[in-house]
Short mmCIF file of C-alpha atoms in Angstrom, two decimals:
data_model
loop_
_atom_site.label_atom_id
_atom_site.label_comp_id
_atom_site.label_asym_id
_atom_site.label_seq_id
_atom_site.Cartn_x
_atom_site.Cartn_y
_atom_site.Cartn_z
CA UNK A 286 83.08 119.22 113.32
CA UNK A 287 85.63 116.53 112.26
CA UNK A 288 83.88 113.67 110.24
CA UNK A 289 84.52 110.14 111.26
CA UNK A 290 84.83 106.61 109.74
CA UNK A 291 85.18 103.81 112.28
CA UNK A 292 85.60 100.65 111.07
CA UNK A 293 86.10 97.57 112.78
CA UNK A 294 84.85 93.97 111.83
CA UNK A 295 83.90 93.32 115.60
CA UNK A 296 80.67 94.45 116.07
CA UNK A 297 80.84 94.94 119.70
CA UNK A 298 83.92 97.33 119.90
CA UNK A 299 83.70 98.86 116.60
CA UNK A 300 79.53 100.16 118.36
CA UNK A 301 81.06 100.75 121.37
CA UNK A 302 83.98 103.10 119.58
CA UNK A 303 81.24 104.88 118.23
CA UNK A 304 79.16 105.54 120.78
CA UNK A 305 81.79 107.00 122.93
CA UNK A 306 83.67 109.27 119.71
CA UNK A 307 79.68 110.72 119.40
CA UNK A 308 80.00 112.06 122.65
CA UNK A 309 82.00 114.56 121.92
CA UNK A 310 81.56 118.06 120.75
CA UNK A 311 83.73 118.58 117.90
CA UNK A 312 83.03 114.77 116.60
CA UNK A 313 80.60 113.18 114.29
CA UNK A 314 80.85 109.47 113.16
CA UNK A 315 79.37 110.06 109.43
CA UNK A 316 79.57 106.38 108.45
CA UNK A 317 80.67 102.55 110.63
CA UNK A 318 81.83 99.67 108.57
CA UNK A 319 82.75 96.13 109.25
CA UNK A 320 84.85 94.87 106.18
CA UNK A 321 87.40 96.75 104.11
CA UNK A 322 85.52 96.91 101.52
CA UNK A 323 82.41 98.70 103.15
CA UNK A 324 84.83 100.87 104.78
CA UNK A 325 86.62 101.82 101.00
CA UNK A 326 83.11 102.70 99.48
CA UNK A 327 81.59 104.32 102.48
CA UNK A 328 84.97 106.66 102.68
CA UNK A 329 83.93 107.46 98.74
CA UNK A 330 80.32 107.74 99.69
CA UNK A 331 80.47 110.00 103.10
CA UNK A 332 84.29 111.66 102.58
CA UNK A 333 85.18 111.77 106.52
CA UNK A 334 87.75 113.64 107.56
CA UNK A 335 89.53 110.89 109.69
CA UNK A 336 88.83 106.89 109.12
CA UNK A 337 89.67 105.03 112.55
CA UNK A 338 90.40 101.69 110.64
CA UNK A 339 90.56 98.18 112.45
CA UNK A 340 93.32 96.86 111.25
CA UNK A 341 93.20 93.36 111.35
CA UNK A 342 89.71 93.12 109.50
CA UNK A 343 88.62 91.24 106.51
CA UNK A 344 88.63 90.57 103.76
CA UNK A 345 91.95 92.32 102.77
CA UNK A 346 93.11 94.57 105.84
CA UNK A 347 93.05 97.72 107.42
CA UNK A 348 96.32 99.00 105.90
CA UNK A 349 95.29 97.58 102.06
CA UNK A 350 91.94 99.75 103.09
CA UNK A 351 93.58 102.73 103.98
CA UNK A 352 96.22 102.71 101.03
CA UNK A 353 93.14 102.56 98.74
CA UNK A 354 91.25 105.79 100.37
CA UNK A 355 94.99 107.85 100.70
CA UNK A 356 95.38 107.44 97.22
CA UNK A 357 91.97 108.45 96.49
CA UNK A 358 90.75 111.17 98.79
CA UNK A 359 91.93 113.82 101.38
CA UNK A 360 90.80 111.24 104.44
CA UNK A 361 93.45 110.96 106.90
CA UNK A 362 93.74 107.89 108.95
CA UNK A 363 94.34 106.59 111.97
CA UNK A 364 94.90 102.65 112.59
CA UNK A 365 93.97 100.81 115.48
CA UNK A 366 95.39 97.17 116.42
CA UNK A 367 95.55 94.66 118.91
CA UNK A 368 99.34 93.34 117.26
CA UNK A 369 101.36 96.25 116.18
CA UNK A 370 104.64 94.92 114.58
CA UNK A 371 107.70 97.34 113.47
CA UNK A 372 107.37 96.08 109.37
CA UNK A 373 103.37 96.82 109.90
CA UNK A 374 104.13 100.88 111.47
CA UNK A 375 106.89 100.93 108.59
CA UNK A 376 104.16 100.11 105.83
CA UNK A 377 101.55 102.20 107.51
CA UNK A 378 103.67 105.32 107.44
CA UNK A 379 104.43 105.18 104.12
CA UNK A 380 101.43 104.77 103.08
CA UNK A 381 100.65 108.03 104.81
CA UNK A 382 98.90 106.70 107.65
CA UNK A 383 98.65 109.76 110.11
CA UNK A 384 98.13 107.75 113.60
CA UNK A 385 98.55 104.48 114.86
CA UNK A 386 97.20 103.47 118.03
CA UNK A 387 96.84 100.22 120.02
CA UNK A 388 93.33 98.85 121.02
CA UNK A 389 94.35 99.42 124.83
CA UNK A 390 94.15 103.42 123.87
CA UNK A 391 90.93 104.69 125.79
CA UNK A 392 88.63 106.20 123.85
CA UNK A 393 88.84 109.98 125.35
CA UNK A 394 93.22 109.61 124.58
CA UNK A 395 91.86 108.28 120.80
CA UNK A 396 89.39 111.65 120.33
CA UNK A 397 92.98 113.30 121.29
CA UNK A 398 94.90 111.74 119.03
CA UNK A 399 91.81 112.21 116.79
CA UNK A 400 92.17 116.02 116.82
CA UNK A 401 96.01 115.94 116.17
CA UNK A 402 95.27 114.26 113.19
CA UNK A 403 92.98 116.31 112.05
CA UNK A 404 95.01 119.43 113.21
CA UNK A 405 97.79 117.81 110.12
CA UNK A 406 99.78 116.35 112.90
CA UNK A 407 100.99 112.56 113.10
CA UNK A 408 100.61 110.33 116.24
CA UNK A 409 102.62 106.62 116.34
CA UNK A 410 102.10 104.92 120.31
CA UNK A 411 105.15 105.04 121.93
CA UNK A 412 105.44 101.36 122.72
CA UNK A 413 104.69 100.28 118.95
CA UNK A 414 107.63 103.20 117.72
CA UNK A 415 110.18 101.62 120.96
CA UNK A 416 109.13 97.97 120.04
CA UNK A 417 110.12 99.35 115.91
CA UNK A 418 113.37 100.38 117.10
CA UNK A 419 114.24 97.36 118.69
CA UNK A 420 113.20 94.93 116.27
CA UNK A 421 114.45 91.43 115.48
CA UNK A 422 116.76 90.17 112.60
CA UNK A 423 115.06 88.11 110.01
CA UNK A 424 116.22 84.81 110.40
CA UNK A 425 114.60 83.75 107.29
CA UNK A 426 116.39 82.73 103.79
CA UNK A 427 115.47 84.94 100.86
CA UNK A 428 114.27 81.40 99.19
CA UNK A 429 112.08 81.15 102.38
CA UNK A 430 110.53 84.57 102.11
CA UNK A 431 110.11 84.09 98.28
CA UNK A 432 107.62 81.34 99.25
CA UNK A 433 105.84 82.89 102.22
CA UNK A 434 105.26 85.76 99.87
CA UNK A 435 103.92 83.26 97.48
CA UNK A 436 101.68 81.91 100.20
CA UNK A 437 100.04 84.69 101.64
CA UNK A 438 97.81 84.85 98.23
CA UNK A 439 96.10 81.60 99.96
CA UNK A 440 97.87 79.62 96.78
CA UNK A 441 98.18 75.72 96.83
CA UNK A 442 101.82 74.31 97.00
CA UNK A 443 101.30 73.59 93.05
CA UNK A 444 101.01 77.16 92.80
CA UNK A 445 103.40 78.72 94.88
CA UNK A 446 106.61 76.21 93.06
CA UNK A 447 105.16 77.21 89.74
CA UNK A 448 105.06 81.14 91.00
CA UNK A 449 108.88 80.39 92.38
CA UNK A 450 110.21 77.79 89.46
CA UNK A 451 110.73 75.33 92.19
CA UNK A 452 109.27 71.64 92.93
CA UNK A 453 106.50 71.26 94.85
CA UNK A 454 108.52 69.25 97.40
CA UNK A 455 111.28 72.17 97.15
CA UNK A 456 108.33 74.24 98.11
CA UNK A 457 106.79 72.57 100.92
CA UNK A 458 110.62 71.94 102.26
CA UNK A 459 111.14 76.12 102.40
CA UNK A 460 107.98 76.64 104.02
CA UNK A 461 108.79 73.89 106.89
CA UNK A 462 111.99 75.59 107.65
CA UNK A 463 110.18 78.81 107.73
CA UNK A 464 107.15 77.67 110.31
CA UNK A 465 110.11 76.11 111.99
CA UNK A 466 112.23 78.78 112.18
CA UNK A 467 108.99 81.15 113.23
CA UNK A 468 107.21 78.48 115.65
CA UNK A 469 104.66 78.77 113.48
CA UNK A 470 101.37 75.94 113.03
CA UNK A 471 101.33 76.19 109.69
CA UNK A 472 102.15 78.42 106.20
CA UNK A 473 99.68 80.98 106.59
CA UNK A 474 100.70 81.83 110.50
CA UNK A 475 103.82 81.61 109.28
CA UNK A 476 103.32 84.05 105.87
CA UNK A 477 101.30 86.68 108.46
CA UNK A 478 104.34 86.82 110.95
CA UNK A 479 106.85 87.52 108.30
CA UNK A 480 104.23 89.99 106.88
CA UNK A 481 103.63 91.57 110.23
CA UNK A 482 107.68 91.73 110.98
CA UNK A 483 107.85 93.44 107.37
CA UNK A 484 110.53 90.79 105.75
CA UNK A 485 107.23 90.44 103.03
#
């Protein structure tokens, strides 16, 4: 039998994910979580073989989660997302993330995939590995990046210019060329699509 996490902050689909992985022979979901945190001590509690981890979930995130249980335990993982970005697949690979999937993948492909993984093999969706290749240039300023970096902490403007040594109205100047440049409503969209790209 190959042990399963699944962890999703949506209660619906991360049930639902669940229900359907049970239905097979060969798998058990041992443990469900719906933060990263339940899903970091339940992985130390239960020691799956495979955590299926949400990846945009709260209150860090999926890949922060599964960095935590690689470095602690044999648990391989597999991410699932609705927004896979090239600088996301980059981080999640080296962190040693063994699969990532997008939440379109139905759940018999997933108990697959699930299988390969735990067989030592690595699966990465075809459209998120094409859409990696083909990825944008940053058209960002190293001085704007310094302060979306600086943001994504959820620090005030004060904050981020005494992080960076600038002025605050230096500050807020970088990060309005940034959301600009982005199309972004404000500093934190902005700071999580420069994350997501993998410029931060």
């Amino acid at each position: 039998m190959i042990r399963l996490l699944i962890a999703d902050d949506e209660d619906l689909i991360r049930g639902a994910l669940a229900a359907l992985l049970a239905l097979e022979d060969d798998l058990d979901v041992v443990a469900e979580a719906a933060t990263t945190t339940d899903a970091v001590r339940l992985a130390r509690e239960r020691r799956p073989d495979i955590a299926v981890l949400d990846l945009e979930m709260p209150p860090a995130d999926g890949l922060r989660a599964a960095q935590v249980i690689r470095s602690e335990l044999p648990t391989r993982i597999v991410l699932v997302t609705r927004h896979a970005r090239p600088g996301v697949l980059r981080r999640a690979l080296a962190a040693g993330v063994s699969g990532f999937v997008p939440k379109t993948t139905p759940a018999t492909r997933l108990a697959e995939i699930i299988r390969d993984v735990a067989a030592g093999r690595r699966y990465v969706d075809p459209d998120i590995a094409a859409s990696a290749l083909s990825e944008d240039d940053c058209p960002l300023s190293e001085r704007e990046l310094e302060v979306l970096r600086a943001s994504r902490t959820g620090a005030s403007i004060n904050e981020i210019a005494a992080q960076v040594h600038l002025a605050p109205g230096t500050v807020r100047n970088y990060l309005s060329a940034a959301m600009a440049k982005l199309g972004a409503g404000s500093r934190h969209a902005a700071a999580h699509r420069a994350w997501e790209e993998g410029w931060i």
